């Protein structure tokens, strides 16, 4: 028998300069740190809080006029599967609409099967594949594997927002 965990209702707010950077969460979704720093300095960091602590985060960036991208999204390991990630996606979409964007985008690895389900369940559709994106990023270094699948390609997903 499977039991579904009760949904958490996080409070989502934009980080201020007083908040410490949630590195463990940022690194759970992406790496290396230098790459994260690049988009963190240009983008917006949003925190999901529950019981007074940050349990999730996302980084949003306007990559082109009218296009916002979720550059990074993660939820604390022990609290995954309770709706916090979906609440962050809902917030990202609402913010993009509020700002008059026509596209909300996200990218994930070809081996991230649960993440591919997570985004598509929310309404994202695959828009393209950046072949060998992670091979180039590894620059001859070791390639990662998830579920026995080599992480090579970036799957680009998007939601077209109504005008
Ligand atoms: C992907 C992630 C942000 C989703 O957040 P969440 O709070 O677990 O998401 P929700 O509870 O709203 O939705 C659950 C769905 O997320 C997906 N998911 C992906 N990784 C998961 C994980 N480790 N645990 C639970 N759900 C996960 C599944 O599709 C799951 O649905 P299921 O329970 O039917 O399998 C979160 O799991 C996470 O932080 N993963 C590690 C970081 C990461 O990979 N970020 C995305 C990079 S592209």
Short mmCIF file of C-alpha atoms and ligand atoms in Angstrom, two decimals:
data_model
loop_
_atom_site.label_atom_id
_atom_site.label_comp_id
_atom_site.label_asym_id
_atom_site.label_seq_id
_atom_site.Cartn_x
_atom_site.Cartn_y
_atom_site.Cartn_z
CA UNK A 1 0.00 0.00 0.00
CA UNK A 2 1.34 3.48 -0.79
CA UNK A 3 0.56 6.40 1.44
CA UNK A 4 0.64 9.90 -0.01
CA UNK A 5 2.33 12.50 2.22
CA UNK A 6 0.25 15.52 3.21
CA UNK A 7 0.93 18.60 1.08
CA UNK A 8 3.05 21.34 2.62
CA UNK A 9 1.90 24.89 2.09
CA UNK A 10 5.07 26.93 1.90
CA UNK A 11 5.29 30.69 1.97
CA UNK A 12 7.15 31.85 -1.14
CA UNK A 13 9.02 35.14 -1.07
CA UNK A 14 11.86 36.84 -2.88
CA UNK A 15 15.19 36.57 -1.05
CA UNK A 16 16.65 39.76 0.38
CA UNK A 17 20.34 40.65 0.84
CA UNK A 18 19.94 39.54 4.48
CA UNK A 19 19.16 35.95 3.48
CA UNK A 20 22.05 33.57 3.25
CA UNK A 21 22.53 31.88 -0.12
CA UNK A 22 20.97 28.38 0.07
CA UNK A 23 23.98 26.61 -1.48
CA UNK A 24 23.00 23.02 -0.61
CA UNK A 25 19.67 23.53 -2.41
CA UNK A 26 21.23 25.32 -5.38
CA UNK A 27 23.84 22.59 -5.76
CA UNK A 28 21.18 19.86 -5.51
CA UNK A 29 19.84 21.04 -8.86
CA UNK A 30 22.90 22.22 -10.74
CA UNK A 31 26.62 22.74 -10.64
CA UNK A 32 29.37 23.69 -10.61
CA UNK A 33 29.16 26.60 -8.18
CA UNK A 34 30.78 29.02 -10.65
CA UNK A 35 27.98 28.41 -13.19
CA UNK A 36 25.34 28.99 -10.51
CA UNK A 37 27.01 32.21 -9.38
CA UNK A 38 26.73 33.60 -12.94
CA UNK A 39 22.94 33.36 -13.13
CA UNK A 40 22.43 34.06 -9.45
CA UNK A 41 24.02 37.49 -9.85
CA UNK A 42 21.71 38.39 -12.75
CA UNK A 43 18.54 36.59 -11.67
CA UNK A 44 16.03 36.59 -8.83
CA UNK A 45 16.28 34.15 -5.95
CA UNK A 46 12.93 33.05 -4.48
CA UNK A 47 12.64 31.05 -1.25
CA UNK A 48 9.93 28.62 -0.14
CA UNK A 49 9.65 28.65 3.62
CA UNK A 50 7.87 26.26 5.95
CA UNK A 51 8.13 26.12 9.74
CA UNK A 52 10.39 29.20 9.60
CA UNK A 53 13.11 27.79 7.39
CA UNK A 54 13.92 27.68 3.69
CA UNK A 55 12.79 24.32 2.35
CA UNK A 56 13.01 25.17 -1.32
CA UNK A 57 14.29 27.76 -3.74
CA UNK A 58 14.23 28.78 -7.37
CA UNK A 59 16.20 31.24 -9.48
CA UNK A 60 14.34 33.14 -12.21
CA UNK A 61 16.01 35.05 -15.00
CA UNK A 62 14.67 37.01 -17.97
CA UNK A 63 16.86 35.43 -20.66
CA UNK A 64 15.29 37.33 -23.58
CA UNK A 65 12.65 40.01 -23.71
CA UNK A 66 9.37 38.31 -22.77
CA UNK A 67 11.04 35.01 -21.82
CA UNK A 68 11.64 34.00 -18.22
CA UNK A 69 13.61 30.90 -17.35
CA UNK A 70 13.72 28.82 -14.18
CA UNK A 71 17.50 28.51 -13.93
CA UNK A 72 17.50 26.41 -10.77
CA UNK A 73 14.81 24.81 -8.59
CA UNK A 74 15.18 22.49 -5.62
CA UNK A 75 13.43 21.31 -2.49
CA UNK A 76 15.07 19.87 0.66
CA UNK A 77 15.65 16.20 0.25
CA UNK A 78 13.45 15.09 3.16
CA UNK A 79 10.51 17.25 2.04
CA UNK A 80 10.31 16.29 -1.61
CA UNK A 81 7.08 14.88 -2.97
CA UNK A 82 4.87 17.14 -0.82
CA UNK A 83 3.99 19.79 -3.35
CA UNK A 84 6.64 22.43 -2.56
CA UNK A 85 8.21 22.12 -6.04
CA UNK A 86 4.81 22.47 -7.70
CA UNK A 87 4.05 25.53 -5.53
CA UNK A 88 7.33 27.08 -6.79
CA UNK A 89 6.38 26.33 -10.42
CA UNK A 90 2.97 27.94 -9.82
CA UNK A 91 4.68 31.04 -8.44
CA UNK A 92 7.13 31.19 -11.37
CA UNK A 93 4.26 31.04 -13.83
CA UNK A 94 2.24 33.69 -11.96
CA UNK A 95 5.28 36.02 -11.87
CA UNK A 96 5.97 35.53 -15.57
CA UNK A 97 2.32 36.32 -16.41
CA UNK A 98 2.37 39.36 -14.09
CA UNK A 99 5.41 40.67 -15.96
CA UNK A 100 3.80 40.26 -19.36
CA UNK A 101 6.05 37.41 -20.48
CA UNK A 102 4.98 35.12 -23.29
CA UNK A 103 7.24 32.18 -22.43
CA UNK A 104 8.33 30.40 -19.27
CA UNK A 105 11.21 28.01 -19.87
CA UNK A 106 13.21 25.41 -17.99
CA UNK A 107 15.93 22.96 -18.92
CA UNK A 108 16.70 19.55 -17.47
CA UNK A 109 18.96 16.61 -18.19
CA UNK A 110 17.96 13.72 -20.45
CA UNK A 111 18.52 11.34 -17.52
CA UNK A 112 16.31 13.30 -15.07
CA UNK A 113 13.23 11.19 -15.60
CA UNK A 114 11.31 12.28 -12.48
CA UNK A 115 12.01 15.94 -13.22
CA UNK A 116 10.81 15.46 -16.81
CA UNK A 117 7.57 14.07 -15.36
CA UNK A 118 7.35 16.89 -12.79
CA UNK A 119 7.59 19.65 -15.43
CA UNK A 120 5.30 18.01 -17.98
CA UNK A 121 2.66 17.25 -15.36
CA UNK A 122 2.60 20.96 -14.58
CA UNK A 123 2.08 21.86 -18.23
CA UNK A 124 5.57 22.35 -19.67
CA UNK A 125 6.10 20.91 -23.15
CA UNK A 126 9.37 19.81 -24.69
CA UNK A 127 10.56 22.51 -27.06
CA UNK A 128 13.97 21.19 -28.06
CA UNK A 129 17.11 19.34 -27.10
CA UNK A 130 20.53 20.90 -26.70
CA UNK A 131 22.56 17.85 -27.67
CA UNK A 132 25.78 17.23 -25.74
CA UNK A 133 25.24 20.28 -23.51
CA UNK A 134 26.52 18.35 -20.46
CA UNK A 135 29.32 16.71 -22.46
CA UNK A 136 30.62 20.17 -23.34
CA UNK A 137 30.19 21.33 -19.75
CA UNK A 138 32.14 18.32 -18.45
CA UNK A 139 34.99 19.39 -20.79
CA UNK A 140 36.50 15.93 -21.03
CA UNK A 141 35.75 15.12 -17.38
CA UNK A 142 33.60 12.27 -16.12
CA UNK A 143 29.98 12.19 -17.28
CA UNK A 144 27.31 11.65 -14.61
CA UNK A 145 24.71 8.89 -14.72
CA UNK A 146 21.18 8.71 -13.30
CA UNK A 147 19.17 5.49 -13.40
CA UNK A 148 21.92 4.04 -15.56
CA UNK A 149 21.42 6.77 -18.18
CA UNK A 150 24.39 8.95 -19.13
CA UNK A 151 23.64 12.65 -18.69
CA UNK A 152 24.52 14.21 -22.06
CA UNK A 153 21.70 16.35 -23.42
CA UNK A 154 19.73 19.30 -22.07
CA UNK A 155 15.99 18.93 -22.66
CA UNK A 156 14.41 22.35 -23.07
CA UNK A 157 10.80 22.72 -21.92
CA UNK A 158 8.44 25.66 -22.07
CA UNK A 159 4.98 26.95 -21.33
CA UNK A 160 3.45 29.40 -23.76
CA UNK A 161 1.63 32.00 -21.70
CA UNK A 162 -1.56 33.55 -22.98
CA UNK A 163 -1.29 37.19 -24.15
C1 LIG B 1 12.38 18.35 -8.75
C2 LIG B 1 11.96 18.92 -7.39
C3 LIG B 1 12.26 20.43 -7.36
C4 LIG B 1 10.45 18.69 -7.23
O1 LIG B 1 10.06 19.25 -5.98
P1 LIG B 1 9.01 18.47 -5.06
O2 LIG B 1 8.63 19.33 -3.94
O3 LIG B 1 9.56 17.12 -4.77
O4 LIG B 1 7.80 18.33 -6.12
P2 LIG B 1 6.27 18.04 -5.87
O5 LIG B 1 6.08 17.41 -4.53
O6 LIG B 1 5.50 19.24 -6.18
O7 LIG B 1 6.01 17.00 -7.02
C5 LIG B 1 6.51 15.69 -6.90
C6 LIG B 1 7.02 15.23 -8.23
O8 LIG B 1 8.31 15.78 -8.49
C7 LIG B 1 9.09 14.82 -9.18
N1 LIG B 1 10.32 14.53 -8.44
C8 LIG B 1 11.53 14.66 -9.00
N2 LIG B 1 12.47 14.31 -8.15
C9 LIG B 1 11.86 13.93 -7.01
C10 LIG B 1 12.32 13.44 -5.75
N3 LIG B 1 13.64 13.28 -5.52
N4 LIG B 1 11.42 13.15 -4.79
C11 LIG B 1 10.09 13.29 -5.02
N5 LIG B 1 9.61 13.77 -6.20
C12 LIG B 1 10.48 14.07 -7.19
C13 LIG B 1 8.24 13.61 -9.38
O9 LIG B 1 7.65 13.73 -10.66
C14 LIG B 1 7.20 13.73 -8.30
O10 LIG B 1 6.03 13.11 -8.63
P3 LIG B 1 5.73 11.63 -8.08
O11 LIG B 1 5.71 11.78 -6.58
O12 LIG B 1 4.40 11.29 -8.65
O13 LIG B 1 6.87 10.79 -8.56
C15 LIG B 1 12.66 18.20 -6.23
O14 LIG B 1 12.39 16.84 -6.27
C16 LIG B 1 14.16 18.41 -6.16
O15 LIG B 1 14.63 19.30 -5.46
N6 LIG B 1 14.96 17.59 -6.86
C17 LIG B 1 16.42 17.72 -6.81
C18 LIG B 1 16.89 18.96 -7.54
C19 LIG B 1 16.56 18.92 -9.01
O16 LIG B 1 16.76 17.90 -9.65
N7 LIG B 1 16.03 20.04 -9.52
C20 LIG B 1 15.60 20.15 -10.90
C21 LIG B 1 16.77 20.28 -11.80
S1 LIG B 1 16.19 20.31 -13.48
#
